[in-house]
């Protein structure tokens, strides 16, 4: 058996190393969960995007068939659409609905953790 398959010490375990990467990524990127949406591009791509606000099948079809704001990223917009559905909350004062930015930032954090784990698996091979 190779030493990779049979760790001699607990910290040589790939599971421990993967868990440490998850913890490190969460510590570094986790604080973003409490932030608001950015004025830079969050509003044009999420909150003010007519294809996502409100989310509809027709809007998603449009995002899959042509670029929006010069970007053709339909998978990203589909992910944003799912987040937008989960992020809806009543606006203060009962004036309709707004989007909870925590949902979008938590989704970003989960994507970062997933990417770190995929890179870990690739490097390990």
PDB file of C-alpha atoms in Angstrom:
ATOM      1  CA  UNK A   1       0.000   0.000   0.000  1.00  0.00           C
ATOM      2  CA  UNK A   2       1.160   3.519  -0.669  1.00  0.00           C
ATOM      3  CA  UNK A   3       1.636   6.015   2.130  1.00  0.00           C
ATOM      4  CA  UNK A   4      -1.111   8.180   0.639  1.00  0.00           C
ATOM      5  CA  UNK A   5      -3.684   5.424   1.180  1.00  0.00           C
ATOM      6  CA  UNK A   6      -2.573   4.488   4.698  1.00  0.00           C
ATOM      7  CA  UNK A   7      -1.663   7.545   6.743  1.00  0.00           C
ATOM      8  CA  UNK A   8       0.735   6.871   9.591  1.00  0.00           C
ATOM      9  CA  UNK A   9      -0.329   9.912  11.600  1.00  0.00           C
ATOM     10  CA  UNK A  10      -3.737  11.538  12.055  1.00  0.00           C
ATOM     11  CA  UNK A  11      -2.649  14.790  10.381  1.00  0.00           C
ATOM     12  CA  UNK A  12      -1.548  12.889   7.265  1.00  0.00           C
ATOM     13  CA  UNK A  13      -5.147  11.933   6.577  1.00  0.00           C
ATOM     14  CA  UNK A  14      -6.600  13.536   3.431  1.00  0.00           C
ATOM     15  CA  UNK A  15      -9.839  14.050   5.357  1.00  0.00           C
ATOM     16  CA  UNK A  16      -8.061  16.132   7.987  1.00  0.00           C
ATOM     17  CA  UNK A  17      -6.277  18.148   5.321  1.00  0.00           C
ATOM     18  CA  UNK A  18      -9.537  18.754   3.444  1.00  0.00           C
ATOM     19  CA  UNK A  19     -11.235  19.818   6.684  1.00  0.00           C
ATOM     20  CA  UNK A  20      -8.382  22.248   7.405  1.00  0.00           C
ATOM     21  CA  UNK A  21      -8.781  23.740   3.924  1.00  0.00           C
ATOM     22  CA  UNK A  22     -12.525  24.154   4.504  1.00  0.00           C
ATOM     23  CA  UNK A  23     -11.890  25.844   7.863  1.00  0.00           C
ATOM     24  CA  UNK A  24      -9.212  28.137   6.404  1.00  0.00           C
ATOM     25  CA  UNK A  25     -11.426  29.140   3.467  1.00  0.00           C
ATOM     26  CA  UNK A  26     -14.350  29.808   5.800  1.00  0.00           C
ATOM     27  CA  UNK A  27     -12.194  31.909   8.140  1.00  0.00           C
ATOM     28  CA  UNK A  28     -10.861  34.002   5.250  1.00  0.00           C
ATOM     29  CA  UNK A  29     -14.070  34.443   3.244  1.00  0.00           C
ATOM     30  CA  UNK A  30     -16.701  33.897   5.965  1.00  0.00           C
ATOM     31  CA  UNK A  31     -16.959  37.526   7.141  1.00  0.00           C
ATOM     32  CA  UNK A  32     -18.382  38.523   3.742  1.00  0.00           C
ATOM     33  CA  UNK A  33     -21.673  36.859   4.734  1.00  0.00           C
ATOM     34  CA  UNK A  34     -22.545  39.890   6.875  1.00  0.00           C
ATOM     35  CA  UNK A  35     -21.854  42.462   4.121  1.00  0.00           C
ATOM     36  CA  UNK A  36     -24.346  44.281   1.957  1.00  0.00           C
ATOM     37  CA  UNK A  37     -24.515  43.960  -1.824  1.00  0.00           C
ATOM     38  CA  UNK A  38     -21.936  46.057  -3.668  1.00  0.00           C
ATOM     39  CA  UNK A  39     -22.746  49.096  -5.728  1.00  0.00           C
ATOM     40  CA  UNK A  40     -20.016  48.003  -8.145  1.00  0.00           C
ATOM     41  CA  UNK A  41     -21.982  45.354 -10.085  1.00  0.00           C
ATOM     42  CA  UNK A  42     -24.351  43.470  -7.768  1.00  0.00           C
ATOM     43  CA  UNK A  43     -27.286  45.723  -8.586  1.00  0.00           C
ATOM     44  CA  UNK A  44     -26.929  45.562 -12.378  1.00  0.00           C
ATOM     45  CA  UNK A  45     -26.463  41.786 -12.394  1.00  0.00           C
ATOM     46  CA  UNK A  46     -28.824  40.791  -9.571  1.00  0.00           C
ATOM     47  CA  UNK A  47     -31.219  43.263  -7.964  1.00  0.00           C
ATOM     48  CA  UNK A  48     -31.858  45.486 -11.012  1.00  0.00           C
ATOM     49  CA  UNK A  49     -31.610  42.675 -13.572  1.00  0.00           C
ATOM     50  CA  UNK A  50     -35.059  42.521 -15.206  1.00  0.00           C
ATOM     51  CA  UNK A  51     -34.527  38.834 -16.009  1.00  0.00           C
ATOM     52  CA  UNK A  52     -33.962  37.971 -12.344  1.00  0.00           C
ATOM     53  CA  UNK A  53     -36.208  40.452 -10.575  1.00  0.00           C
ATOM     54  CA  UNK A  54     -38.620  38.778 -10.447  1.00  0.00           C
ATOM     55  CA  UNK A  55     -37.233  35.377 -11.373  1.00  0.00           C
ATOM     56  CA  UNK A  56     -39.120  33.698 -14.219  1.00  0.00           C
ATOM     57  CA  UNK A  57     -38.585  30.900 -16.720  1.00  0.00           C
ATOM     58  CA  UNK A  58     -38.793  33.465 -19.519  1.00  0.00           C
ATOM     59  CA  UNK A  59     -36.085  35.562 -17.868  1.00  0.00           C
ATOM     60  CA  UNK A  60     -33.812  32.535 -17.480  1.00  0.00           C
ATOM     61  CA  UNK A  61     -34.436  31.568 -21.094  1.00  0.00           C
ATOM     62  CA  UNK A  62     -33.374  35.068 -22.137  1.00  0.00           C
ATOM     63  CA  UNK A  63     -30.187  34.809 -20.054  1.00  0.00           C
ATOM     64  CA  UNK A  64     -29.350  31.443 -21.662  1.00  0.00           C
ATOM     65  CA  UNK A  65     -29.978  32.742 -25.200  1.00  0.00           C
ATOM     66  CA  UNK A  66     -28.089  36.055 -25.221  1.00  0.00           C
ATOM     67  CA  UNK A  67     -25.584  38.132 -23.235  1.00  0.00           C
ATOM     68  CA  UNK A  68     -26.714  40.559 -20.549  1.00  0.00           C
ATOM     69  CA  UNK A  69     -24.540  43.626 -19.851  1.00  0.00           C
ATOM     70  CA  UNK A  70     -21.979  42.234 -22.275  1.00  0.00           C
ATOM     71  CA  UNK A  71     -21.583  38.952 -20.381  1.00  0.00           C
ATOM     72  CA  UNK A  72     -22.762  35.533 -21.452  1.00  0.00           C
ATOM     73  CA  UNK A  73     -22.647  33.586 -18.180  1.00  0.00           C
ATOM     74  CA  UNK A  74     -25.919  31.642 -18.098  1.00  0.00           C
ATOM     75  CA  UNK A  75     -24.820  29.187 -15.414  1.00  0.00           C
ATOM     76  CA  UNK A  76     -23.870  32.053 -13.098  1.00  0.00           C
ATOM     77  CA  UNK A  77     -27.180  33.787 -13.749  1.00  0.00           C
ATOM     78  CA  UNK A  78     -29.056  30.545 -13.083  1.00  0.00           C
ATOM     79  CA  UNK A  79     -27.220  30.274  -9.759  1.00  0.00           C
ATOM     80  CA  UNK A  80     -28.126  33.931  -9.046  1.00  0.00           C
ATOM     81  CA  UNK A  81     -31.763  33.153  -9.898  1.00  0.00           C
ATOM     82  CA  UNK A  82     -31.875  30.309  -7.369  1.00  0.00           C
ATOM     83  CA  UNK A  83     -30.298  32.595  -4.780  1.00  0.00           C
ATOM     84  CA  UNK A  84     -32.750  35.392  -5.632  1.00  0.00           C
ATOM     85  CA  UNK A  85     -35.702  33.075  -4.990  1.00  0.00           C
ATOM     86  CA  UNK A  86     -34.237  32.082  -1.602  1.00  0.00           C
ATOM     87  CA  UNK A  87     -33.210  35.678  -0.763  1.00  0.00           C
ATOM     88  CA  UNK A  88     -36.619  37.326  -1.052  1.00  0.00           C
ATOM     89  CA  UNK A  89     -37.821  38.859   2.187  1.00  0.00           C
ATOM     90  CA  UNK A  90     -40.434  41.500   3.003  1.00  0.00           C
ATOM     91  CA  UNK A  91     -39.045  45.014   2.717  1.00  0.00           C
ATOM     92  CA  UNK A  92     -39.124  47.235   5.793  1.00  0.00           C
ATOM     93  CA  UNK A  93     -42.435  49.030   6.149  1.00  0.00           C
ATOM     94  CA  UNK A  94     -44.263  46.438   4.064  1.00  0.00           C
ATOM     95  CA  UNK A  95     -43.248  48.074   0.761  1.00  0.00           C
ATOM     96  CA  UNK A  96     -42.918  44.916  -1.300  1.00  0.00           C
ATOM     97  CA  UNK A  97     -39.876  42.665  -1.209  1.00  0.00           C
ATOM     98  CA  UNK A  98     -36.121  43.036  -1.133  1.00  0.00           C
ATOM     99  CA  UNK A  99     -33.266  40.559  -1.456  1.00  0.00           C
ATOM    100  CA  UNK A 100     -31.304  39.409   1.576  1.00  0.00           C
ATOM    101  CA  UNK A 101     -27.605  39.859   0.642  1.00  0.00           C
ATOM    102  CA  UNK A 102     -26.579  37.131   3.109  1.00  0.00           C
ATOM    103  CA  UNK A 103     -27.992  34.475   0.771  1.00  0.00           C
ATOM    104  CA  UNK A 104     -25.804  35.654  -2.125  1.00  0.00           C
ATOM    105  CA  UNK A 105     -22.682  35.901   0.021  1.00  0.00           C
ATOM    106  CA  UNK A 106     -23.282  32.497   1.589  1.00  0.00           C
ATOM    107  CA  UNK A 107     -23.665  31.036  -1.902  1.00  0.00           C
ATOM    108  CA  UNK A 108     -20.352  32.613  -2.888  1.00  0.00           C
ATOM    109  CA  UNK A 109     -18.691  31.195   0.223  1.00  0.00           C
ATOM    110  CA  UNK A 110     -20.006  27.709  -0.580  1.00  0.00           C
ATOM    111  CA  UNK A 111     -18.709  27.998  -4.155  1.00  0.00           C
ATOM    112  CA  UNK A 112     -15.266  29.020  -2.840  1.00  0.00           C
ATOM    113  CA  UNK A 113     -15.188  26.058  -0.464  1.00  0.00           C
ATOM    114  CA  UNK A 114     -16.255  23.721  -3.270  1.00  0.00           C
ATOM    115  CA  UNK A 115     -13.539  25.056  -5.587  1.00  0.00           C
ATOM    116  CA  UNK A 116     -10.887  24.670  -2.882  1.00  0.00           C
ATOM    117  CA  UNK A 117     -11.921  21.041  -2.371  1.00  0.00           C
ATOM    118  CA  UNK A 118     -11.893  20.335  -6.122  1.00  0.00           C
ATOM    119  CA  UNK A 119      -8.395  21.807  -6.450  1.00  0.00           C
ATOM    120  CA  UNK A 120      -7.309  19.749  -3.436  1.00  0.00           C
ATOM    121  CA  UNK A 121      -8.551  16.583  -5.160  1.00  0.00           C
ATOM    122  CA  UNK A 122      -6.789  17.484  -8.417  1.00  0.00           C
ATOM    123  CA  UNK A 123      -3.498  18.265  -6.663  1.00  0.00           C
ATOM    124  CA  UNK A 124      -3.776  15.090  -4.605  1.00  0.00           C
ATOM    125  CA  UNK A 125      -4.047  12.980  -7.754  1.00  0.00           C
TER     126      UNK A 125
END
